[in-house]
Tab-separated table of C-alpha atoms in Angstrom:
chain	number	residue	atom	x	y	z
A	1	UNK	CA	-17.974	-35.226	12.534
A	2	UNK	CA	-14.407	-34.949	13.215
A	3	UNK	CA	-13.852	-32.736	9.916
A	4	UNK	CA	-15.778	-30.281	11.480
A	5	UNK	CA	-14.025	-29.834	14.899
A	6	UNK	CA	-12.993	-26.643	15.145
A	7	UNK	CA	-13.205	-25.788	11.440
A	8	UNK	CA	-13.819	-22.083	11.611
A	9	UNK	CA	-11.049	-21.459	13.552
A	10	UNK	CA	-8.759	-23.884	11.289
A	11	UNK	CA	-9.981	-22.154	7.855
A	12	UNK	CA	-9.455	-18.852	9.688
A	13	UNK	CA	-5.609	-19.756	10.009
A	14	UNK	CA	-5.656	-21.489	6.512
A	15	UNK	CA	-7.155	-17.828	4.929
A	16	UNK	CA	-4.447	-16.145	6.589
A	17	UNK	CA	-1.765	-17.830	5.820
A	18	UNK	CA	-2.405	-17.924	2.446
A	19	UNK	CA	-2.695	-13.969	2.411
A	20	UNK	CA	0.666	-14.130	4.183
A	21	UNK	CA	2.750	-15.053	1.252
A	22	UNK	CA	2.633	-11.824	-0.717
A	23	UNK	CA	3.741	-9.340	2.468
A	24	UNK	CA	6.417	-11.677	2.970
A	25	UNK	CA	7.705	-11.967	-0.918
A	26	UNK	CA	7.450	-8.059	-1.255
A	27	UNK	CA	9.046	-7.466	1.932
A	28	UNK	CA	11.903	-9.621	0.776
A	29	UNK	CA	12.333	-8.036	-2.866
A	30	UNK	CA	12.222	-4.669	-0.837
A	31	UNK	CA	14.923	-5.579	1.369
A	32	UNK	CA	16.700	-7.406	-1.654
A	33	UNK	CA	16.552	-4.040	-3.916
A	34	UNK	CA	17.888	-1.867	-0.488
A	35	UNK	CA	20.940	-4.033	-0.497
A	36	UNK	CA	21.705	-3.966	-4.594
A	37	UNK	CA	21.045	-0.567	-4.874
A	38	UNK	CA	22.069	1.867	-2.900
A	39	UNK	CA	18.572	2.658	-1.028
A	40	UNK	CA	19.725	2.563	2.111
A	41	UNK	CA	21.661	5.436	1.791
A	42	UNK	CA	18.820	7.668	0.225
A	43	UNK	CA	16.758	6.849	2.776
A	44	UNK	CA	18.991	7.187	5.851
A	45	UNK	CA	22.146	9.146	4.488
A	46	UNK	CA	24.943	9.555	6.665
A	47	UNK	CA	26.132	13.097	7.339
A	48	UNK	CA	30.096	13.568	6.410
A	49	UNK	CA	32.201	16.886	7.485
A	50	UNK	CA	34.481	18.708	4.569
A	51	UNK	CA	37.443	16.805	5.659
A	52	UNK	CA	36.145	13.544	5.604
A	53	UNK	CA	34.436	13.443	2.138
A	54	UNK	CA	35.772	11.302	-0.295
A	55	UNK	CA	33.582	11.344	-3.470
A	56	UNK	CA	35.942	8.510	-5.402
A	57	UNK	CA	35.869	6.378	-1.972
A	58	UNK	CA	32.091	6.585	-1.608
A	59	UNK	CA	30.944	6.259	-5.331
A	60	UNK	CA	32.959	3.491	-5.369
A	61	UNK	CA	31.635	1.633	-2.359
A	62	UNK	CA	27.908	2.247	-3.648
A	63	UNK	CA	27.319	4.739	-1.238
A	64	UNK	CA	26.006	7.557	-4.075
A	65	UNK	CA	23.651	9.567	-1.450
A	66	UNK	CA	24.620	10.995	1.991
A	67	UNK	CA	24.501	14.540	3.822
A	68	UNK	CA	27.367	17.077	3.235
A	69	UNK	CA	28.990	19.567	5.375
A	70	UNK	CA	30.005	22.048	2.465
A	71	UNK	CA	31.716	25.760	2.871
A	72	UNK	CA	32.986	28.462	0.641
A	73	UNK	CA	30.649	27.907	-2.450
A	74	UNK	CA	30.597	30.162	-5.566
A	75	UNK	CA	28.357	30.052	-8.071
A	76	UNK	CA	29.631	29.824	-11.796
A	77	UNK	CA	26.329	31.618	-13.162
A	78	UNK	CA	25.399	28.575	-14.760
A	79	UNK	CA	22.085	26.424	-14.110
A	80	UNK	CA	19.949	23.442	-14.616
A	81	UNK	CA	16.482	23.552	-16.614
A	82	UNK	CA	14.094	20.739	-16.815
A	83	UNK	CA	10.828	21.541	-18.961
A	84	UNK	CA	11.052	25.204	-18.905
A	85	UNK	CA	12.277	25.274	-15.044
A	86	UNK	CA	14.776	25.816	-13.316
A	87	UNK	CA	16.142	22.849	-11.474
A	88	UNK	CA	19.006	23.983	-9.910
A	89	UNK	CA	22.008	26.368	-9.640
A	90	UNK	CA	25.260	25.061	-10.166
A	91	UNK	CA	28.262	26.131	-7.664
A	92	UNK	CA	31.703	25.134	-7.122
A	93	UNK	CA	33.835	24.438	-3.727
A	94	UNK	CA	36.908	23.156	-2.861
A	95	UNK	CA	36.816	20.097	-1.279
A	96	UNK	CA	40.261	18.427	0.365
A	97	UNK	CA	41.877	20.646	-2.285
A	98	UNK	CA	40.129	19.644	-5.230
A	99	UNK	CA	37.245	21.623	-7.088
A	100	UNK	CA	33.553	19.947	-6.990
A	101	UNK	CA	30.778	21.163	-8.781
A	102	UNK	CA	27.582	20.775	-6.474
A	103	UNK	CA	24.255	21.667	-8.430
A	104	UNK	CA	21.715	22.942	-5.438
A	105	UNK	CA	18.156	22.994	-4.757
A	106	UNK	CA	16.968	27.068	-6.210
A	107	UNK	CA	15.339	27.374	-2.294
A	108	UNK	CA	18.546	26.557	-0.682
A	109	UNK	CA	20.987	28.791	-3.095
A	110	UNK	CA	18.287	31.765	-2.834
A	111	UNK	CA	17.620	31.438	-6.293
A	112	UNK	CA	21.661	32.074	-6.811
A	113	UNK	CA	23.363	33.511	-4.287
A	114	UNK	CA	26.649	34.931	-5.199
A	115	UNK	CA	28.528	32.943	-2.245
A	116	UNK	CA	27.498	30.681	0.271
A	117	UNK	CA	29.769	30.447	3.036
A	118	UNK	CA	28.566	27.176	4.714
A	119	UNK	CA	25.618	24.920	4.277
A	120	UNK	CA	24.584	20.733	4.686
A	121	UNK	CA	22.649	19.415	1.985
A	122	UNK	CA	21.711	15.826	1.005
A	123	UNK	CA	22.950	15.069	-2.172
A	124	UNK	CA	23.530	12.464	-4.997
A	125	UNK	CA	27.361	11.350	-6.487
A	126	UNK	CA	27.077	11.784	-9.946
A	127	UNK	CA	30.292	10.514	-11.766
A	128	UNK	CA	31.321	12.032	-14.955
A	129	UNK	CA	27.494	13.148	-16.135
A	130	UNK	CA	26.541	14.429	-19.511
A	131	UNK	CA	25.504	17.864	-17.703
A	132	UNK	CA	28.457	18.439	-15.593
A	133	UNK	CA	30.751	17.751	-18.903
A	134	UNK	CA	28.485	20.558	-20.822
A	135	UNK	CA	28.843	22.773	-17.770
A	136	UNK	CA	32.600	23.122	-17.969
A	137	UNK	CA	32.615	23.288	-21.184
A	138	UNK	CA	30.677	26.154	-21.591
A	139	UNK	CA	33.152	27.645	-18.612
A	140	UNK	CA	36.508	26.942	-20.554
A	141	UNK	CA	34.624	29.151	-23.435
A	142	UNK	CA	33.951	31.658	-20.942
A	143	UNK	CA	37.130	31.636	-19.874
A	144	UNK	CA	38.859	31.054	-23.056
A	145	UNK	CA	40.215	27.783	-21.682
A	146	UNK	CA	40.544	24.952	-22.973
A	147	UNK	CA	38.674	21.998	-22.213
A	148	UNK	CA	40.993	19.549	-21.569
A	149	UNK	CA	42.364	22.204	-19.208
A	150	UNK	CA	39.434	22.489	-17.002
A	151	UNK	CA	38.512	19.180	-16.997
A	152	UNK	CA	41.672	18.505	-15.436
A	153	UNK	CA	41.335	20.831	-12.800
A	154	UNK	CA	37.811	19.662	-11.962
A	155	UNK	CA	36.513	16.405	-10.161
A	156	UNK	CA	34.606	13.940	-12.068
A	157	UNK	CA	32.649	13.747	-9.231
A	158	UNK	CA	29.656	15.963	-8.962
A	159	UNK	CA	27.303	16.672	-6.151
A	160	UNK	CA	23.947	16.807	-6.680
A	161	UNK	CA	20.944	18.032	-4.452
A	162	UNK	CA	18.001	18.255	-7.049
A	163	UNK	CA	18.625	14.275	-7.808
A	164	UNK	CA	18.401	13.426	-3.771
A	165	UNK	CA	15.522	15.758	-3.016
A	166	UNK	CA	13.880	15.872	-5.630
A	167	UNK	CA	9.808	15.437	-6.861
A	168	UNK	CA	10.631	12.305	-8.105
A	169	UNK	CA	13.498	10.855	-5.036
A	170	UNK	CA	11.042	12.075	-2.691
A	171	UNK	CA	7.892	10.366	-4.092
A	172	UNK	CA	9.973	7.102	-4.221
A	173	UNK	CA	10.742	7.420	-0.637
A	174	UNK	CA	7.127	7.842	0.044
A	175	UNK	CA	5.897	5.174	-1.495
A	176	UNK	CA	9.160	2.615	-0.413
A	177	UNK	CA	8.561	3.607	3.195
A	178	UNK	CA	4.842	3.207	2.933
A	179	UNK	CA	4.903	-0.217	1.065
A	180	UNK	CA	7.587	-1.371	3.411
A	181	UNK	CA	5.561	-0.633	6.393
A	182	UNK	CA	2.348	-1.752	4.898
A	183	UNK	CA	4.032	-5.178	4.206
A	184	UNK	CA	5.515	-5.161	8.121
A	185	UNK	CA	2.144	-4.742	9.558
A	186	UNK	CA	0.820	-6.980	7.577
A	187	UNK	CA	2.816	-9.728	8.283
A	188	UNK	CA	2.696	-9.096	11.999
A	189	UNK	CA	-1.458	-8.785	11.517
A	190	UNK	CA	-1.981	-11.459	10.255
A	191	UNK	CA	0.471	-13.454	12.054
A	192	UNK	CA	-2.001	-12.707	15.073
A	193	UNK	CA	-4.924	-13.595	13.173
A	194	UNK	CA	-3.022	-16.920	12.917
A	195	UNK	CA	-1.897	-17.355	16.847
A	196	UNK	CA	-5.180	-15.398	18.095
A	197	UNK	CA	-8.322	-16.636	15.143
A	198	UNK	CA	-10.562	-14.628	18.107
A	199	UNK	CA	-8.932	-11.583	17.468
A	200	UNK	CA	-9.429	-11.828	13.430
A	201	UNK	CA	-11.506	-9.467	11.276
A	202	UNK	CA	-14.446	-12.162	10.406
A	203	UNK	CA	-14.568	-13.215	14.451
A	204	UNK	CA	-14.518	-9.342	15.268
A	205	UNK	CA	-17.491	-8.600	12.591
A	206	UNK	CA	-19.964	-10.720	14.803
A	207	UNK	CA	-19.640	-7.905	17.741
A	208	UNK	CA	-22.229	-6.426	16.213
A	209	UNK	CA	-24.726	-9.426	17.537
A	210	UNK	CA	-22.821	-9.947	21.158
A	211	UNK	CA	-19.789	-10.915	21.937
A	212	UNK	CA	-17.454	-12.584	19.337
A	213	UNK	CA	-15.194	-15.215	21.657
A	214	UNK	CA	-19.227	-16.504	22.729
A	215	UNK	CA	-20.493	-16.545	19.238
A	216	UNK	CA	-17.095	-18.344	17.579
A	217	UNK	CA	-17.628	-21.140	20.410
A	218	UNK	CA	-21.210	-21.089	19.992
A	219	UNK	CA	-20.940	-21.561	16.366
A	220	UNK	CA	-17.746	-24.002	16.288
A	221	UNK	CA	-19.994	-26.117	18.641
A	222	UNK	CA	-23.478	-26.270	16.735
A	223	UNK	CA	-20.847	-26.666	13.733
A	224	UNK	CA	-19.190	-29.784	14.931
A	225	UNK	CA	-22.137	-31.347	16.136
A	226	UNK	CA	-24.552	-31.458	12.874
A	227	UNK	CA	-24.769	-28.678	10.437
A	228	UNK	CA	-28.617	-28.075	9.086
A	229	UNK	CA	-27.206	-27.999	5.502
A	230	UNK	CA	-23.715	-28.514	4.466
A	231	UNK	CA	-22.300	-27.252	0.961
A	232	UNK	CA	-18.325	-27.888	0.155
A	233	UNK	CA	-17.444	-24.144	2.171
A	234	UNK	CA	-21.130	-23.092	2.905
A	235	UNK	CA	-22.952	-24.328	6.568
A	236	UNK	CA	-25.789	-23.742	7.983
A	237	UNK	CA	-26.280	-24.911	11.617
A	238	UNK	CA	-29.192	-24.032	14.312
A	239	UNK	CA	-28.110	-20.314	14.608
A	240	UNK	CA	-25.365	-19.226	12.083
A	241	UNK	CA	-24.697	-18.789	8.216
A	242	UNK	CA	-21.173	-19.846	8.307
A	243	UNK	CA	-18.780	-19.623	5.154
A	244	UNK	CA	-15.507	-21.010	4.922
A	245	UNK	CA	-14.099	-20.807	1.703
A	246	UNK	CA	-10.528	-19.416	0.264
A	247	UNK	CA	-12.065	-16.369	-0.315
A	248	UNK	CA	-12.803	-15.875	2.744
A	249	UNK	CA	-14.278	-16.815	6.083
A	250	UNK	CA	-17.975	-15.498	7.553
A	251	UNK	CA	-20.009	-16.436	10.304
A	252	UNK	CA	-23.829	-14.534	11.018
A	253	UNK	CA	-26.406	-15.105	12.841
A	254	UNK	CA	-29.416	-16.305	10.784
A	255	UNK	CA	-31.982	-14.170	12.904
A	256	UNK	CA	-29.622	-11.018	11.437
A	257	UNK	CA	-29.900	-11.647	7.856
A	258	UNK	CA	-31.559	-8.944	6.228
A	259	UNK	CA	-31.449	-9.871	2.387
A	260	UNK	CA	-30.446	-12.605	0.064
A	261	UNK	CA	-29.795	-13.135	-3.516
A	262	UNK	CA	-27.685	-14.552	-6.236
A	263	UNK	CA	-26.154	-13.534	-9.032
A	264	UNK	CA	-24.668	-15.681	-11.857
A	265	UNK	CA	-20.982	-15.198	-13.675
A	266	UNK	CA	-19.919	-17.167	-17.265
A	267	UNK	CA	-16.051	-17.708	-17.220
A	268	UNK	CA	-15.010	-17.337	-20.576
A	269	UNK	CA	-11.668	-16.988	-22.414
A	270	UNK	CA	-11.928	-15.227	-25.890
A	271	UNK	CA	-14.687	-16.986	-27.349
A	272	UNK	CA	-14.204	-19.799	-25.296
A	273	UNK	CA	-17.246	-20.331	-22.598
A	274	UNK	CA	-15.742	-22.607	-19.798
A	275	UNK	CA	-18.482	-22.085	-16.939
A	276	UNK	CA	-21.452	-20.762	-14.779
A	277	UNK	CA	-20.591	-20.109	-11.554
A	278	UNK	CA	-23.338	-18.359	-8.945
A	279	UNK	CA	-22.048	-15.838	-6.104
A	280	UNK	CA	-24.380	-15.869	-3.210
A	281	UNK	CA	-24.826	-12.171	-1.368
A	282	UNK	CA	-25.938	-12.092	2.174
A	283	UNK	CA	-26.630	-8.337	3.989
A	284	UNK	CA	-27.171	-8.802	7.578
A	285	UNK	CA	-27.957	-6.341	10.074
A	286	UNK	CA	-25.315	-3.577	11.244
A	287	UNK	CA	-24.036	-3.386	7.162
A	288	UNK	CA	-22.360	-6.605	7.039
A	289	UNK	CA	-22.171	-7.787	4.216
A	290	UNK	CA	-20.935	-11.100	2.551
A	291	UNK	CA	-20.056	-12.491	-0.765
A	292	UNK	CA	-19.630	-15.951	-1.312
A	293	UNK	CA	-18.605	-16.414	-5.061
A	294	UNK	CA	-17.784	-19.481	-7.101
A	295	UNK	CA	-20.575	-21.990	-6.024
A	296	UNK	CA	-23.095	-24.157	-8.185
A	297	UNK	CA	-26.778	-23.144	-8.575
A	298	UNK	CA	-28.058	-26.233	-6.423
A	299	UNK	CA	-25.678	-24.980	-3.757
A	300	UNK	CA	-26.942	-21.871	-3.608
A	301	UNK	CA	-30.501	-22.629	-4.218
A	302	UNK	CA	-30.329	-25.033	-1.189
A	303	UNK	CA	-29.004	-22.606	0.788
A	304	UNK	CA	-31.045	-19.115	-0.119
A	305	UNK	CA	-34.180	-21.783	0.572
A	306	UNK	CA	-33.459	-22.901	4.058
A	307	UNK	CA	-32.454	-19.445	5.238
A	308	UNK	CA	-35.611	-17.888	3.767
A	309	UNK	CA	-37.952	-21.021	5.332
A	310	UNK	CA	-35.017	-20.199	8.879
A	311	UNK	CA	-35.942	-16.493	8.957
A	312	UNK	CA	-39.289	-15.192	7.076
A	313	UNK	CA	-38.230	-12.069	7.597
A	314	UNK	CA	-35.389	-12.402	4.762
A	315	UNK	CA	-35.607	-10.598	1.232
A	316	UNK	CA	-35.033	-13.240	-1.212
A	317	UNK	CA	-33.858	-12.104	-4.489
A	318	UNK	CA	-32.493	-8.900	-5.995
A	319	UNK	CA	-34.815	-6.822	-7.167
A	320	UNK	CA	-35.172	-2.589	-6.850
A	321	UNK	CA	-38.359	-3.312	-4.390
A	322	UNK	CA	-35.969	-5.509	-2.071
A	323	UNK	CA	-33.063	-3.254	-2.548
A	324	UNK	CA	-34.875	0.114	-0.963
A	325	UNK	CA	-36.378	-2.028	1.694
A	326	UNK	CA	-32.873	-2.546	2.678
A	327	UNK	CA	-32.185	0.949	2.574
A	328	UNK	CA	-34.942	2.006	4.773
A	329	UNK	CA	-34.127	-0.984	7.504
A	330	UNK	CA	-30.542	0.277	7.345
A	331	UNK	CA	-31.554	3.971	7.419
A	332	UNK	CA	-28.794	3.975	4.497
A	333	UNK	CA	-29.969	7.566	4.158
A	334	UNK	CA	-30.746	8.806	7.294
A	335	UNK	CA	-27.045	10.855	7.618
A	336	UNK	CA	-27.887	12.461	4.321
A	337	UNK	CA	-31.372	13.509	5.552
A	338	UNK	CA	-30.280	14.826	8.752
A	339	UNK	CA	-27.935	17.336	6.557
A	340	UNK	CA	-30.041	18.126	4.409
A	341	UNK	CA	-33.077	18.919	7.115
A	342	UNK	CA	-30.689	20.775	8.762
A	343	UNK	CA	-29.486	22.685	5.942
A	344	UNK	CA	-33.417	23.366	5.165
A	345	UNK	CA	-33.502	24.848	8.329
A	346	UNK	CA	-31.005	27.421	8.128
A	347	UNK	CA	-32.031	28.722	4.657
């Protein structure tokens, strides 16, 4: 049957290109979002000297985070709370002759150090914030200025290190470097799924009964030639359950099934019934397991029928009796009995 040739290895390639749309979209909207917002920059900030900071320059081409090379910082005795805590302590520094307020990290200020003389810190560009407003206003009271007055001697610009370094910035690092990379390897996984089926996860599964290039060209053969019994994604052949549905692809040896059974599922919407389906679950030897969902009785029937009359020794049907048989042939316990004989021991 030509429809068969090689059908394994073509619904192999089919599965995994359908799971490689969603890597691919996310890694896009991730790159997207790193280029509208200024990402980048927070996650590899450039480091600038004194001199060459411009805060207008760089707010103003997007680039709010990067390193600074700061000296000569005072602190105004003022700081920043957040639920009871203190967030930061607020300093001021001359940079290219104008006055910045820069709002440090308490661990790298020593909890307020009088003076810092020279220190690089990774830091957000805050323009014109509510806090840095209340801050110098509280300063021209102190120093029985008036506001106007010190807001004209003071940058708009702020510095700030708590915003860059913070719980929150570094927990959306985390997780944007580890959902970037996750998306990366998957799309380069299963892009050799696709190239190599061989090397894919339901191929690999089968090393547990021998080798798995044998047993894919075993089964692709007996396969092609005449299946036993044929469902729409469910085959049986001389040797091997094979399953190749959208939800996945499957191939073990008959002789390795352990334990069958089926299970049934009404699709309903509200108060709406729509349908019975029946999800067929196979446990073969070496814990594999498969699930094969979204079928008709008959199919299932058929098939839980030929593989019990194929292999006598198969469990047919779920039932607590079946399920501890399946424990003991597994030794599903035998870890947990070795402890705990060996924590009898030593009492």
């Amino acid at each position: 049957m030509d429809s068969l040739e090689h059908l394994i290895t073509r619904s192999i390639k089919t599965y995994y290109k359908s799971k490689l749309y969603a890597p691919i979209v996310f890694l896009v909207i991730l790159i997207a979002v790193t280029f509208i917002f200024p990402i980048g920059h927070l996650l590899f900030p450039r480091t600038y000297s004194e001199d060459s900071i411009s805060l207008y320059e760089m707010y103003n081409d997007g680039e709010n985070y990067a390193k600074f090379d700061l000296k000569n910082l005072y602190f105004t005795g003022y700081t920043s709370k957040w639920l009871d805590r203190t967030r930061g302590y607020y300093y001021y520094t001359m940079i290219n002759s104008e006055c910045v307020i820069v709002l440090l990290d308490p661990d790298t200020c020593e909890q307020g150090s009088p003076t810092i003389e020279e220190l690089t810190i990774k830091g957000e560009i805050l323009y014109d914030s509510e806090a840095a407003r209340n801050l110098l206003a509280n300063l021209a009271s102190d120093l029985n200025w008036s506001e106007e007055g010190i807001l004209s001697t003071v940058s708009t610009y702020t510095i700030s290190e708590p915003d860059a370094t913070g719980p929150s910035a570094e927990a959306f690092q985390f997780f944007y470097t580890i959902f970037g990379l996750y998306s990366v390897a998957s799309i380069i996984v299963y892009s050799l799924y696709i190239a190599f089926p061989v090397l894919s996860l339901p191929v690999q599964k089968t090393r547990a009964y021998g080798k798995p290039a044998e047993i894919l060209e075993e089964a692709e053969e007996e396969l092609a030639t005449l299946p036993q019994l044929a469902t729409e994604d469910m085959f049986i052949t001389e040797h091997y359950f094979i399953e190749t549905s959208s939800y996945g692809v499957a191939i073990v040896p008959i002789d390795a099934i352990i334990w069958i059974y089926k299970y049934s599922t009404m699709h309903k919407f509200l108060w709406h019934h729509f349908s019975i389906t029946y999800t067929l679950h196979i446990t073969a030897g070496k814990r594999h397991y498969i699930k094969c969902p979204k079928n008709i009785k008959s199919d299932i029937d058929g098939i839980m029928d030929y593989l019990a009359e194929a292999n006598h020794d198969i469990l047919v049907g779920f039932s607590e009796e079946n399920r501890l048989k399946v424990e003991e042939i597994q030794n599903d316990f035998d870890v947990i009995r070795k402890i705990t004989s060996f924590l009898s021991k030593r009492v």
